Amino acid sequence: MFSGLSAFPLTPMNAKGPDEAAFVCLIERLAEAKVDSIGALGSTGSYAYLNRAERARVARLAVQHAGQVPVMVGIGATSTREVLRLAEDAQLAGASALLLAPVSYQPLTSEEVYELYSSVSHELSVPLCVYDNPRTTHFEFSDELHGRIARLPGVASIKIPGVPAEPEAARERVARLRKLIPSHVSIGISGDPWAATGLNAGCEIWYSVLGGLFPQAALALTRAAQRGDAALAEQLSRQLAPLWAMYNQHGSARVTAAAAELLGYVNAPCLPAPLQALNNTERTTLASLLTKLAL
Amino acid sequence: MFSGLSAFPLTPMNAKGPDEAAFVCLIERLAEAKVDSIGALGSTGSYAYLNRAERARVARLAVQHAGQVPVMVGIGATSTREVLRLAEDAQLAGASALLLAPVSYQPLTSEEVYELYSSVSHELSVPLCVYDNPRTTHFEFSDELHGRIARLPGVASIKIPGVPAEPEAARERVARLRKLIPSHVSIGISGDPWAATGLNAGCEIWYSVLGGLFPQAALALTRAAQRGDAALAEQLSRQLAPLWAMYNQHGSARVTAAAAELLGYVNAPCLPAPLQALNNTERTTLASLLTKLAL
């Protein structure tokens, strides 16, 4: 399950907590689109804003409605104790894999992050994906640390936060990491604007925000890259450049939430407070863009 | 309660969760030392690593064992819903005030942070302290935003993360913020290495990590500044320079945890995993320093 397109849906919220009906609809769309995997409770899925009971319930719903598509569940939290509890909950819910970011409050040292992954990986019965996302965790992995962690039992993939824009530099970046990690550990590209370049540079999977709401568009790009049509993958990404610009300005979660609200997939506001999706002016821009792109 | 010395104790952990007996001993030391207030569940108190039930229990123990000393309780969390629940729990526990940092996962906008404080402040029956700590929250308050938030009902103090090292620059920094906030809102200095300079520059309270473990040393510095003896306050701070250097290198929580372990106030390891206190070499240095300083 650690190749192709992994689609990361929103966890739409209402006044009481997760909007279960809307979440199930998002999951069923992904199952129908036959994405390669679903990443429930990723950053886009607001895992960091839900409590343990809510996360267990969302994990269960994702697995129940994903059909044949394997589900990976985010288990990140500031404390190792809580991560272990979330791992147990997600495995009981039927998760096929787990996704763990080194969520921080006090800035973490490399040794602390290694020990976190070590403690957790030894307790799991499903594969683990290492989630490298310095924008939200404020922890910067060195490639050497990735190499150490990738050797822990059960580690199956690394979700990297982007690659250089230039194709040759991107290939070098992926090759450098590839040399330090075992061959059974896949490298996945995250940060949708870098998806085409990352896949063309040797990443085996796209951990995709776009795919969580627009699976067909994300599948088209992924399949082009997988069959070696790098030019088409880049072209499909270039067509989405205005969307990537909005991601860069507001964060992909806010843009995706506003898109889901505009298209009626979820009720507004769907982000957990204090997060806010786009304001009215920005929504008008996004609405025009969505009409033009026809995703 | 928003002047003088506010002492922030550790919440020592054991394998199961908070070590209640050790925590109670730390609180009782602060009550005996007659600090002006206690800040339970601050950053040093590991609030970001405990679940809701643990936080409610720790808040209750702090109030029960603080005697006449008023207790402020940290209620920070990523979601507004959870902050409101924690505020309710802390007030039921008998907190005299609450401390709120804009804890983030997705980077927050100024409008989101304002709305967080607005939503929460309207629900409280005790005063609120605004906790500005970019090192852990990754949110940078502008002075203008401080001014807006300080006008919300119940806001009583702002805990700022430091001042410039040069006394005149420090006075200017505090004066600039003072102009933008109502006179009933106090400005408190945080970051122990800046405490003397901050108090001498017009900060009315020291939100103190040192005071949580070494209340007498922190009281001596605070009282010197309060009676206008700026030179003595600076001298007392300079004597602690080697400790501040360790704070800068490892973070004050790790150093304080190691000190508490070395002095037998808590069992090791007392920090919540994945956080680790100092390694053996660093501990040896700290042990010598503690002997020399005789705090």
Coordinates of C-alpha atoms in Angstrom, one line a residue:
Chain A
M1 CA 0.0 0.0 0.0
F2 CA 3.0 2.3 0.0
S3 CA 3.0 3.2 -3.6
G4 CA 0.7 5.2 -5.9
L5 CA -1.8 7.7 -4.6
S6 CA -2.6 7.9 -0.9
A7 CA -5.5 10.3 -0.5
F8 CA -5.8 12.4 2.7
P9 CA -9.4 13.5 3.4
L10 CA -10.6 16.3 5.7
T11 CA -12.3 15.4 8.9
P12 CA -15.1 17.9 8.6
M13 CA -16.2 19.3 12.0
N14 CA -19.5 20.6 13.3
A15 CA -20.3 22.3 16.6
K16 CA -20.2 19.0 18.5
G17 CA -17.1 17.4 16.9
P18 CA -16.5 15.4 13.7
D19 CA -19.3 15.5 11.2
E20 CA -19.6 11.7 10.8
A21 CA -22.0 11.7 7.9
A22 CA -19.9 14.2 5.9
F23 CA -16.7 12.3 6.7
V24 CA -18.3 9.0 5.5
C25 CA -19.3 10.6 2.2
L26 CA -15.7 11.8 1.6
I27 CA -14.3 8.3 2.4
E28 CA -16.9 6.7 0.0
R29 CA -15.8 9.0 -2.8
L30 CA -12.2 7.9 -2.3
A31 CA -13.2 4.2 -2.2
E32 CA -15.2 4.6 -5.5
A33 CA -12.3 6.4 -7.1
K34 CA -10.1 3.5 -6.3
V35 CA -7.2 5.5 -4.8
D36 CA -4.4 3.2 -3.7
S37 CA -4.7 4.1 0.0
I38 CA -6.5 6.5 2.3
G39 CA -4.7 8.6 4.9
A40 CA -7.3 9.3 7.6
L41 CA -6.4 11.7 10.4
G42 CA -3.5 13.3 8.6
S43 CA -2.8 17.0 9.0
T44 CA -5.6 17.7 6.5
G45 CA -7.8 15.4 8.6
S46 CA -7.2 17.6 11.7
Y47 CA -5.8 14.8 13.9
A48 CA -4.1 17.4 16.1
Y49 CA -7.4 18.9 17.0
L50 CA -9.4 15.8 18.0
N51 CA -9.4 14.0 21.3
R52 CA -8.7 10.3 21.7
A53 CA -12.3 9.1 21.5
E54 CA -13.0 11.2 18.4
R55 CA -9.9 9.9 16.7
A56 CA -10.8 6.3 17.5
R57 CA -14.3 6.9 16.1
V58 CA -13.0 8.6 12.9
A59 CA -10.5 5.8 12.3
R60 CA -13.3 3.2 12.6
L61 CA -15.5 5.0 10.2
A62 CA -12.7 5.4 7.7
V63 CA -12.0 1.6 7.7
Q64 CA -15.6 0.7 7.6
H65 CA -16.4 2.8 4.5
A66 CA -13.1 2.4 2.6
G67 CA -14.2 -0.9 1.0
Q68 CA -11.1 -2.6 -0.4
V69 CA -8.9 0.4 0.0
P70 CA -6.3 0.1 2.8
V71 CA -6.5 2.9 5.4
M72 CA -3.5 4.5 7.2
V73 CA -4.3 6.4 10.4
G74 CA -2.4 9.3 11.9
I75 CA -1.3 8.6 15.5
G76 CA 0.8 11.7 16.2
A77 CA 0.6 13.4 19.7
T78 CA 3.1 15.3 21.9
S79 CA 3.5 12.5 24.4
T80 CA 4.8 8.9 23.7
R81 CA 2.2 7.6 26.1
E82 CA -0.7 9.1 24.1
V83 CA 0.9 8.0 20.8
L84 CA 0.9 4.4 22.1
R85 CA -2.8 4.6 23.1
L86 CA -3.7 6.1 19.7
A87 CA -1.8 3.3 18.0
E88 CA -3.7 0.7 19.9
D89 CA -7.0 2.4 19.1
A90 CA -6.2 2.7 15.4
Q91 CA -5.1 -1.0 15.1
L92 CA -8.3 -2.1 16.9
A93 CA -10.2 0.1 14.3
G94 CA -8.7 -2.0 11.6
A95 CA -6.0 0.4 10.3
S96 CA -3.7 -1.2 7.7
A97 CA -0.9 1.2 8.6
L98 CA -0.1 4.1 11.0
L99 CA 1.3 7.5 10.3
L100 CA 3.5 9.2 13.0
A101 CA 4.8 12.7 13.0
P102 CA 7.1 14.0 15.8
V103 CA 4.5 16.5 17.1
S104 CA 6.2 18.9 19.4
Y105 CA 5.6 21.5 22.1
Q106 CA 9.0 21.7 23.6
P107 CA 11.4 21.6 20.6
L108 CA 12.6 18.0 20.2
T109 CA 16.1 16.7 19.9
S110 CA 17.1 14.1 17.3
E111 CA 17.6 11.6 20.1
E112 CA 14.1 12.2 21.5
V113 CA 12.6 11.7 18.1
Y114 CA 14.6 8.5 17.5
E115 CA 13.4 7.1 20.9
L116 CA 9.8 8.1 20.1
Y117 CA 9.9 6.0 16.9
S118 CA 11.8 3.2 18.6
S119 CA 9.3 2.9 21.4
V120 CA 6.3 3.0 19.1
S121 CA 7.6 0.8 16.3
H122 CA 8.3 -2.1 18.8
E123 CA 4.7 -2.1 19.9
L124 CA 3.0 -2.3 16.4
S125 CA 1.5 -5.1 14.4
V126 CA 0.9 -3.0 11.3
P127 CA 3.5 -1.0 9.2
L128 CA 4.5 2.6 10.2
C129 CA 5.0 5.6 8.0
V130 CA 7.4 8.3 9.2
Y131 CA 5.8 11.7 8.8
D132 CA 8.3 14.5 8.2
N133 CA 6.5 17.8 8.2
P134 CA 8.6 20.6 9.7
R135 CA 5.9 23.2 9.0
T136 CA 3.6 21.7 11.7
T137 CA 6.0 19.8 13.9
H138 CA 8.9 22.3 13.8
F139 CA 11.3 19.3 13.8
E140 CA 13.8 19.0 11.0
F141 CA 14.9 15.4 10.2
S142 CA 18.4 14.9 9.0
D143 CA 18.8 12.2 6.4
E144 CA 21.0 10.3 8.8
L145 CA 18.1 10.3 11.4
H146 CA 15.8 9.1 8.7
G147 CA 18.2 6.3 8.0
R148 CA 18.3 5.2 11.6
I149 CA 14.5 5.3 12.0
A150 CA 13.9 3.5 8.7
R151 CA 15.8 0.5 10.1
L152 CA 13.4 0.1 13.0
P153 CA 10.9 -2.8 12.8
G154 CA 7.8 -2.1 10.8
V155 CA 8.9 1.1 9.3
A156 CA 7.6 1.0 5.7
S157 CA 7.6 4.5 4.3
I158 CA 8.8 8.0 4.8
K159 CA 6.5 11.0 3.9
I160 CA 8.9 13.8 3.0
P161 CA 7.8 17.4 2.9
G162 CA 8.9 18.3 -0.7
V163 CA 11.7 18.2 -3.1
P164 CA 13.7 21.0 -4.9
A165 CA 11.8 22.4 -7.9
E166 CA 14.5 21.6 -10.4
P167 CA 14.1 18.0 -11.7
E168 CA 17.8 17.0 -11.5
A169 CA 18.1 18.5 -8.0
A170 CA 14.9 16.6 -7.0
R171 CA 16.4 13.3 -8.3
E172 CA 19.6 14.0 -6.3
R173 CA 17.6 14.7 -3.2
V174 CA 15.6 11.5 -3.4
A175 CA 18.7 9.5 -4.3
R176 CA 20.6 10.8 -1.3
L177 CA 17.8 9.7 1.1
R178 CA 17.4 6.4 -0.8
K179 CA 21.0 5.5 -0.1
L180 CA 20.5 5.8 3.6
I181 CA 17.3 3.8 4.0
P182 CA 16.6 0.1 3.4
S183 CA 15.1 -0.8 0.0
H184 CA 11.8 -2.0 1.5
V185 CA 11.1 1.5 2.8
S186 CA 9.3 3.6 0.2
I187 CA 9.8 7.4 -0.1
G188 CA 6.6 9.4 -0.5
I189 CA 6.2 12.9 -1.6
S190 CA 4.0 15.3 0.4
G191 CA 3.2 18.9 -0.3
D192 CA 1.0 18.7 -3.5
P193 CA 2.9 21.4 -5.4
W194 CA 5.9 19.1 -5.4
A195 CA 4.0 15.9 -6.2
A196 CA 4.8 15.7 -10.0
T197 CA 8.4 16.6 -9.5
G198 CA 8.7 14.2 -6.5
L199 CA 7.1 11.3 -8.3
N200 CA 9.2 11.9 -11.4
A201 CA 12.3 12.1 -9.2
G202 CA 11.7 8.6 -7.8
C203 CA 9.2 9.0 -5.0
E204 CA 7.0 5.9 -5.0
I205 CA 3.9 7.4 -3.5
W206 CA 2.1 10.7 -3.3
Y207 CA 0.6 11.5 0.1
S208 CA -1.9 13.8 -1.3
V209 CA -4.2 16.6 0.1
L210 CA -5.6 17.2 -3.4
G211 CA -6.4 13.5 -3.7
G212 CA -8.5 13.6 -0.5
L213 CA -11.1 15.9 -2.2
F214 CA -10.3 15.5 -5.9
P215 CA -9.2 11.9 -6.3
Q216 CA -9.6 11.8 -10.1
A217 CA -7.3 14.7 -10.7
A218 CA -4.7 13.3 -8.3
L219 CA -5.0 9.8 -9.8
A220 CA -4.4 11.2 -13.3
L221 CA -1.2 12.9 -12.2
T222 CA -0.1 9.9 -10.3
R223 CA -0.7 7.4 -13.1
A224 CA 1.1 9.6 -15.6
A225 CA 4.2 9.6 -13.4
Q226 CA 3.9 5.9 -12.7
R227 CA 3.9 5.0 -16.4
G228 CA 6.9 7.2 -16.9
D229 CA 5.1 10.1 -18.6
A230 CA 7.0 12.7 -16.6
A231 CA 6.0 15.5 -19.0
L232 CA 2.3 14.8 -18.6
A233 CA 2.6 14.7 -14.8
E234 CA 4.4 18.0 -14.8
Q235 CA 1.8 19.5 -17.2
L236 CA -1.1 18.3 -15.0
S237 CA 0.7 19.9 -12.0
R238 CA 1.3 23.2 -13.9
Q239 CA -2.5 23.4 -14.6
L240 CA -3.0 23.4 -10.9
A241 CA -0.5 26.2 -10.3
P242 CA -3.1 28.8 -9.2
L243 CA -4.3 26.3 -6.6
W244 CA -0.7 25.7 -5.4
A245 CA -0.3 29.4 -5.0
M246 CA -3.4 29.5 -2.7
Y247 CA -1.9 26.6 -0.7
N248 CA 1.3 28.6 -0.3
Q249 CA -0.6 31.6 0.9
H250 CA -3.1 30.0 3.3
G251 CA -2.0 26.5 3.9
S252 CA -3.4 23.5 2.0
A253 CA -5.9 22.6 4.8
R254 CA -7.6 26.0 4.8
V255 CA -7.9 26.0 1.0
T256 CA -9.2 22.4 0.8
A257 CA -11.7 23.1 3.6
A258 CA -13.0 26.1 1.7
A259 CA -13.2 24.1 -1.5
A260 CA -15.1 21.4 0.2
E261 CA -17.5 24.0 1.7
L262 CA -17.9 25.8 -1.6
L263 CA -18.7 22.5 -3.5
G264 CA -21.2 21.4 -0.8
Y265 CA -19.3 18.3 0.3
V266 CA -19.3 19.6 3.9
N267 CA -21.1 22.3 5.9
A268 CA -19.3 25.5 6.8
P269 CA -17.3 26.0 8.9
C270 CA -15.7 22.6 8.7
L271 CA -12.3 23.3 10.2
P272 CA -11.8 23.0 14.0
A273 CA -11.7 26.4 15.7
P274 CA -9.5 28.3 16.0
L275 CA -8.6 27.4 12.4
Q276 CA -10.6 29.4 9.9
A277 CA -10.9 28.6 6.2
L278 CA -10.7 31.4 3.7
N279 CA -12.4 34.8 4.0
N280 CA -15.1 35.9 1.5
T281 CA -12.8 37.6 -1.0
E282 CA -10.5 34.6 -1.0
R283 CA -13.5 32.3 -1.4
T284 CA -14.6 34.2 -4.5
T285 CA -11.2 33.7 -6.0
L286 CA -11.2 30.0 -5.1
A287 CA -14.7 29.5 -6.5
S288 CA -13.7 31.0 -9.9
L289 CA -10.6 28.8 -9.9
L290 CA -12.6 25.6 -9.1
T291 CA -15.0 26.4 -11.9
K292 CA -12.1 26.9 -14.3
L293 CA -10.2 23.8 -13.2
A294 CA -13.3 21.6 -13.2
L295 CA -11.6 19.0 -10.9
Chain B
M1 CA -2.1 38.2 42.0
F2 CA -0.6 39.6 38.8
S3 CA 2.5 41.1 40.4
G4 CA 5.6 39.8 42.1
L5 CA 6.8 36.3 41.7
S6 CA 4.7 33.6 39.9
A7 CA 6.4 30.3 40.4
F8 CA 6.0 27.6 37.7
P9 CA 6.6 24.1 39.1
L10 CA 7.3 20.9 37.1
T11 CA 4.6 18.3 36.9
P12 CA 6.8 15.3 37.6
M13 CA 5.8 12.1 35.7
N14 CA 6.1 8.5 36.4
A15 CA 5.3 5.5 34.2
K16 CA 1.6 5.9 34.8
G17 CA 1.2 9.6 34.5
P18 CA 1.7 12.6 36.9
D19 CA 3.5 11.6 40.1
E20 CA 1.0 13.2 42.4
A21 CA 3.0 12.8 45.7
A22 CA 6.1 14.5 44.2
F23 CA 3.9 17.2 42.7
V24 CA 2.2 17.9 46.0
C25 CA 5.7 18.3 47.6
L26 CA 6.7 20.8 45.0
I27 CA 3.5 22.8 45.6
E28 CA 3.9 22.8 49.3
R29 CA 7.5 24.1 49.1
L30 CA 6.1 27.0 47.0
A31 CA 3.3 27.7 49.5
E32 CA 5.8 27.7 52.4
A33 CA 8.1 30.0 50.6
K34 CA 5.2 32.4 50.1
V35 CA 5.5 33.1 46.5
D36 CA 2.9 35.5 45.2
S37 CA 1.3 33.0 42.9
I38 CA 1.8 29.5 41.5
G39 CA 1.5 28.8 37.8
A40 CA 0.5 25.1 37.6
L41 CA 0.5 23.4 34.2
G42 CA 2.7 25.9 32.5
S43 CA 5.2 24.8 29.9
T44 CA 7.5 23.7 32.7
G45 CA 4.5 21.9 34.1
S46 CA 4.2 19.8 30.9
Y47 CA 0.6 20.9 30.2
A48 CA 1.0 20.0 26.6
Y49 CA 1.8 16.4 27.4
L50 CA -1.1 15.5 29.7
N51 CA -4.7 14.5 28.9
R52 CA -7.8 16.3 30.1
A53 CA -8.4 14.1 33.1
E54 CA -4.7 14.4 34.2
R55 CA -4.8 18.1 33.9
A56 CA -8.0 18.4 35.9
R57 CA -6.4 16.2 38.7
V58 CA -3.1 18.2 38.7
A59 CA -5.1 21.5 38.9
R60 CA -7.1 20.3 41.8
L61 CA -3.9 19.1 43.7
A62 CA -2.3 22.4 43.1
V63 CA -5.2 24.4 44.5
Q64 CA -5.6 22.0 47.5
H65 CA -2.0 22.3 48.5
A66 CA -1.2 25.9 47.7
G67 CA -2.6 27.2 51.0
Q68 CA -3.2 31.0 50.7
V69 CA -1.2 31.3 47.5
P70 CA -3.5 31.8 44.4
V71 CA -3.0 29.3 41.6
M72 CA -3.1 30.0 37.9
V73 CA -3.7 27.0 35.6
G74 CA -2.6 26.5 32.0
I75 CA -5.5 25.7 29.6
G76 CA -3.7 25.8 26.3
A77 CA -4.6 23.2 23.6
T78 CA -4.8 23.2 19.8
S79 CA -8.6 23.3 19.6
T80 CA -10.8 26.0 21.0
R81 CA -13.3 23.3 22.1
E82 CA -10.7 21.6 24.2
V83 CA -9.5 24.9 25.7
L84 CA -13.1 25.6 26.8
R85 CA -13.3 22.2 28.4
L86 CA -10.0 22.7 30.2
A87 CA -11.1 26.2 31.3
E88 CA -14.2 24.7 32.9
D89 CA -12.2 21.9 34.6
A90 CA -9.6 24.4 36.0
Q91 CA -12.3 26.7 37.3
L92 CA -14.1 23.8 39.0
A93 CA -10.7 22.9 40.5
G94 CA -10.6 26.3 42.1
A95 CA -8.1 28.1 39.9
S96 CA -7.8 31.8 40.7
A97 CA -6.7 32.6 37.1
L98 CA -6.1 30.8 33.8
L99 CA -3.1 30.9 31.4
L100 CA -3.7 30.5 27.7
A101 CA -1.1 30.1 25.0
P102 CA -2.1 29.9 21.3
V103 CA -0.9 26.3 20.9
S104 CA -0.6 25.5 17.3
Y105 CA -0.3 22.6 14.9
Q106 CA -1.3 24.4 11.6
P107 CA 0.4 27.8 11.9
L108 CA -2.1 30.3 13.2
T109 CA -3.1 33.7 11.7
S110 CA -3.6 36.7 13.9
E111 CA -7.3 36.7 13.3
E112 CA -7.5 33.0 14.5
V113 CA -5.6 33.8 17.6
Y114 CA -7.8 36.8 18.4
E115 CA -10.9 34.7 17.9
L116 CA -9.5 32.1 20.2
Y117 CA -9.0 34.6 23.0
S118 CA -12.3 36.2 22.3
S119 CA -14.2 32.9 22.5
V120 CA -12.5 31.8 25.6
S121 CA -12.5 35.1 27.5
H122 CA -16.3 35.5 27.2
E123 CA -16.8 32.2 29.0
L124 CA -14.6 32.7 32.1
S125 CA -15.4 33.7 35.6
V126 CA -11.7 34.2 36.6
P127 CA -9.0 36.4 35.1
L128 CA -7.0 35.3 32.1
C129 CA -3.3 35.7 31.4
V130 CA -2.2 35.8 27.7
Y131 CA 0.8 33.5 27.3
D132 CA 3.2 34.7 24.5
N133 CA 5.8 32.0 23.9
P134 CA 6.8 31.7 20.3
R135 CA 9.4 29.0 21.1
T136 CA 6.7 26.5 21.8
T137 CA 3.6 27.9 20.0
H138 CA 5.4 29.2 16.9
F139 CA 3.1 32.1 16.9
E140 CA 4.5 35.7 17.0
F141 CA 2.2 38.2 18.6
S142 CA 2.4 41.7 17.3
D143 CA 2.0 44.5 19.9
E144 CA -1.2 45.6 18.1
L145 CA -2.7 42.1 18.6
H146 CA -1.7 42.2 22.2
G147 CA -3.5 45.5 22.5
R148 CA -6.7 44.0 20.9
I149 CA -6.7 40.9 23.1
A150 CA -5.9 42.9 26.3
R151 CA -9.2 44.7 25.9
L152 CA -11.2 41.5 26.0
P153 CA -13.1 40.9 29.2
G154 CA -11.2 39.3 32.0
V155 CA -7.7 39.7 30.5
A156 CA -5.5 40.6 33.4
S157 CA -1.9 40.0 32.3
I158 CA 0.4 39.3 29.4
K159 CA 3.3 36.9 29.8
I160 CA 6.0 38.1 27.4
P161 CA 8.9 35.9 26.3
G162 CA 11.8 38.2 27.1
V163 CA 13.1 41.7 26.7
P164 CA 16.3 43.1 25.0
A165 CA 19.4 42.6 27.1
E166 CA 20.2 46.4 27.2
P167 CA 18.3 48.1 30.0
E168 CA 17.2 51.2 28.0
A169 CA 16.1 49.0 25.1
A170 CA 14.2 46.8 27.6
R171 CA 12.4 49.9 29.1
E172 CA 11.5 51.0 25.6
R173 CA 10.1 47.6 24.7
V174 CA 8.0 47.4 27.8
A175 CA 6.8 51.0 27.4
R176 CA 5.8 50.4 23.8
L177 CA 3.6 47.5 24.8
R178 CA 2.3 49.4 27.9
K179 CA 1.0 52.2 25.6
L180 CA -1.2 49.7 23.7
I181 CA -2.8 47.8 26.6
P182 CA -5.2 49.0 29.3
S183 CA -3.6 50.0 32.6
H184 CA -5.3 47.2 34.5
V185 CA -3.5 44.6 32.5
S186 CA 0.0 43.8 33.9
I187 CA 3.0 42.9 31.9
G188 CA 5.0 39.9 33.1
I189 CA 8.4 38.8 32.1
S190 CA 9.1 35.2 31.2
G191 CA 12.4 33.5 30.3
D192 CA 14.3 33.5 33.5
P193 CA 17.5 34.9 32.0
W194 CA 15.6 38.2 31.2
A195 CA 13.8 38.4 34.5
A196 CA 16.0 41.0 36.3
T197 CA 16.2 43.2 33.2
G198 CA 12.4 42.8 32.6
L199 CA 11.4 43.6 36.1
N200 CA 13.8 46.6 36.2
A201 CA 12.3 47.7 32.9
G202 CA 8.8 47.9 34.3
C203 CA 7.4 44.4 34.1
E204 CA 5.2 43.9 37.2
I205 CA 5.5 40.1 37.5
W206 CA 8.0 37.4 36.8
Y207 CA 6.5 34.2 35.5
S208 CA 9.4 32.1 36.7
V209 CA 10.7 28.6 36.0
L210 CA 13.5 29.1 38.5
G211 CA 10.9 30.0 41.1
G212 CA 9.1 26.7 40.7
L213 CA 12.1 24.8 42.0
F214 CA 14.1 27.4 43.9
P215 CA 11.5 29.9 45.2
Q216 CA 13.9 31.6 47.7
A217 CA 16.4 32.5 45.0
A218 CA 13.7 33.8 42.7
L219 CA 12.0 35.7 45.5
A220 CA 15.3 37.5 46.4
L221 CA 15.7 38.7 42.9
T222 CA 12.0 39.7 42.6
R223 CA 12.0 41.6 45.9
A224 CA 15.2 43.5 45.0
A225 CA 13.6 44.7 41.7
Q226 CA 10.3 45.5 43.4
R227 CA 12.0 47.8 46.0
G228 CA 13.9 49.5 43.2
D229 CA 17.3 48.0 43.8
A230 CA 17.9 47.3 40.1
A231 CA 21.6 46.7 40.6
L232 CA 21.1 43.9 43.2
A233 CA 18.5 42.3 40.9
E234 CA 20.9 42.3 38.0
Q235 CA 23.7 41.1 40.3
L236 CA 21.6 38.1 41.5
S237 CA 20.8 37.3 37.9
R238 CA 24.4 37.5 36.8
Q239 CA 25.3 35.0 39.5
L240 CA 22.9 32.6 37.8
A241 CA 24.5 33.1 34.3
P242 CA 25.9 29.6 34.1
L243 CA 22.4 28.2 34.7
W244 CA 20.9 30.6 32.1
A245 CA 23.6 29.2 29.7
M246 CA 22.3 25.7 30.3
Y247 CA 18.7 26.9 29.7
N248 CA 19.8 28.3 26.4
Q249 CA 21.4 25.1 25.4
H250 CA 18.9 22.6 26.5
G251 CA 15.7 24.5 27.3
S252 CA 14.7 25.5 30.8
A253 CA 12.3 22.5 31.3
R254 CA 15.1 19.9 30.7
V255 CA 17.5 21.7 33.0
T256 CA 14.9 22.2 35.7
A257 CA 13.8 18.5 35.4
A258 CA 17.4 17.4 35.7
A259 CA 18.0 19.6 38.7
A260 CA 14.9 18.3 40.5
E261 CA 16.1 14.8 39.8
L262 CA 19.6 15.5 41.1
L263 CA 18.3 17.1 44.2
G264 CA 15.9 14.3 44.9
Y265 CA 12.7 16.3 44.7
V266 CA 11.4 13.9 42.0
N267 CA 12.2 10.5 40.7
A268 CA 14.1 10.2 37.3
P269 CA 12.9 10.3 34.6
C270 CA 10.4 13.0 35.5
L271 CA 9.8 14.5 32.1
P272 CA 7.0 13.0 29.8
A273 CA 8.5 10.9 27.0
P274 CA 9.7 11.7 24.4
L275 CA 11.2 14.6 26.3
Q276 CA 14.5 13.7 28.0
A277 CA 16.3 15.7 30.7
L278 CA 20.1 16.0 30.5
N279 CA 22.6 13.3 29.7
N280 CA 25.2 12.1 32.1
T281 CA 27.9 14.5 31.2
E282 CA 25.5 17.5 31.3
R283 CA 24.2 16.2 34.6
T284 CA 27.7 16.3 36.1
T285 CA 28.1 19.9 35.0
L286 CA 24.7 20.8 36.4
A287 CA 25.4 19.0 39.7
S288 CA 28.6 21.0 40.2
L289 CA 26.8 24.2 39.3
L290 CA 24.0 23.5 41.8
T291 CA 26.5 22.8 44.6
K292 CA 28.3 26.1 43.8
L293 CA 25.1 28.2 43.5
A294 CA 23.6 26.7 46.7
L295 CA 20.1 27.7 45.7

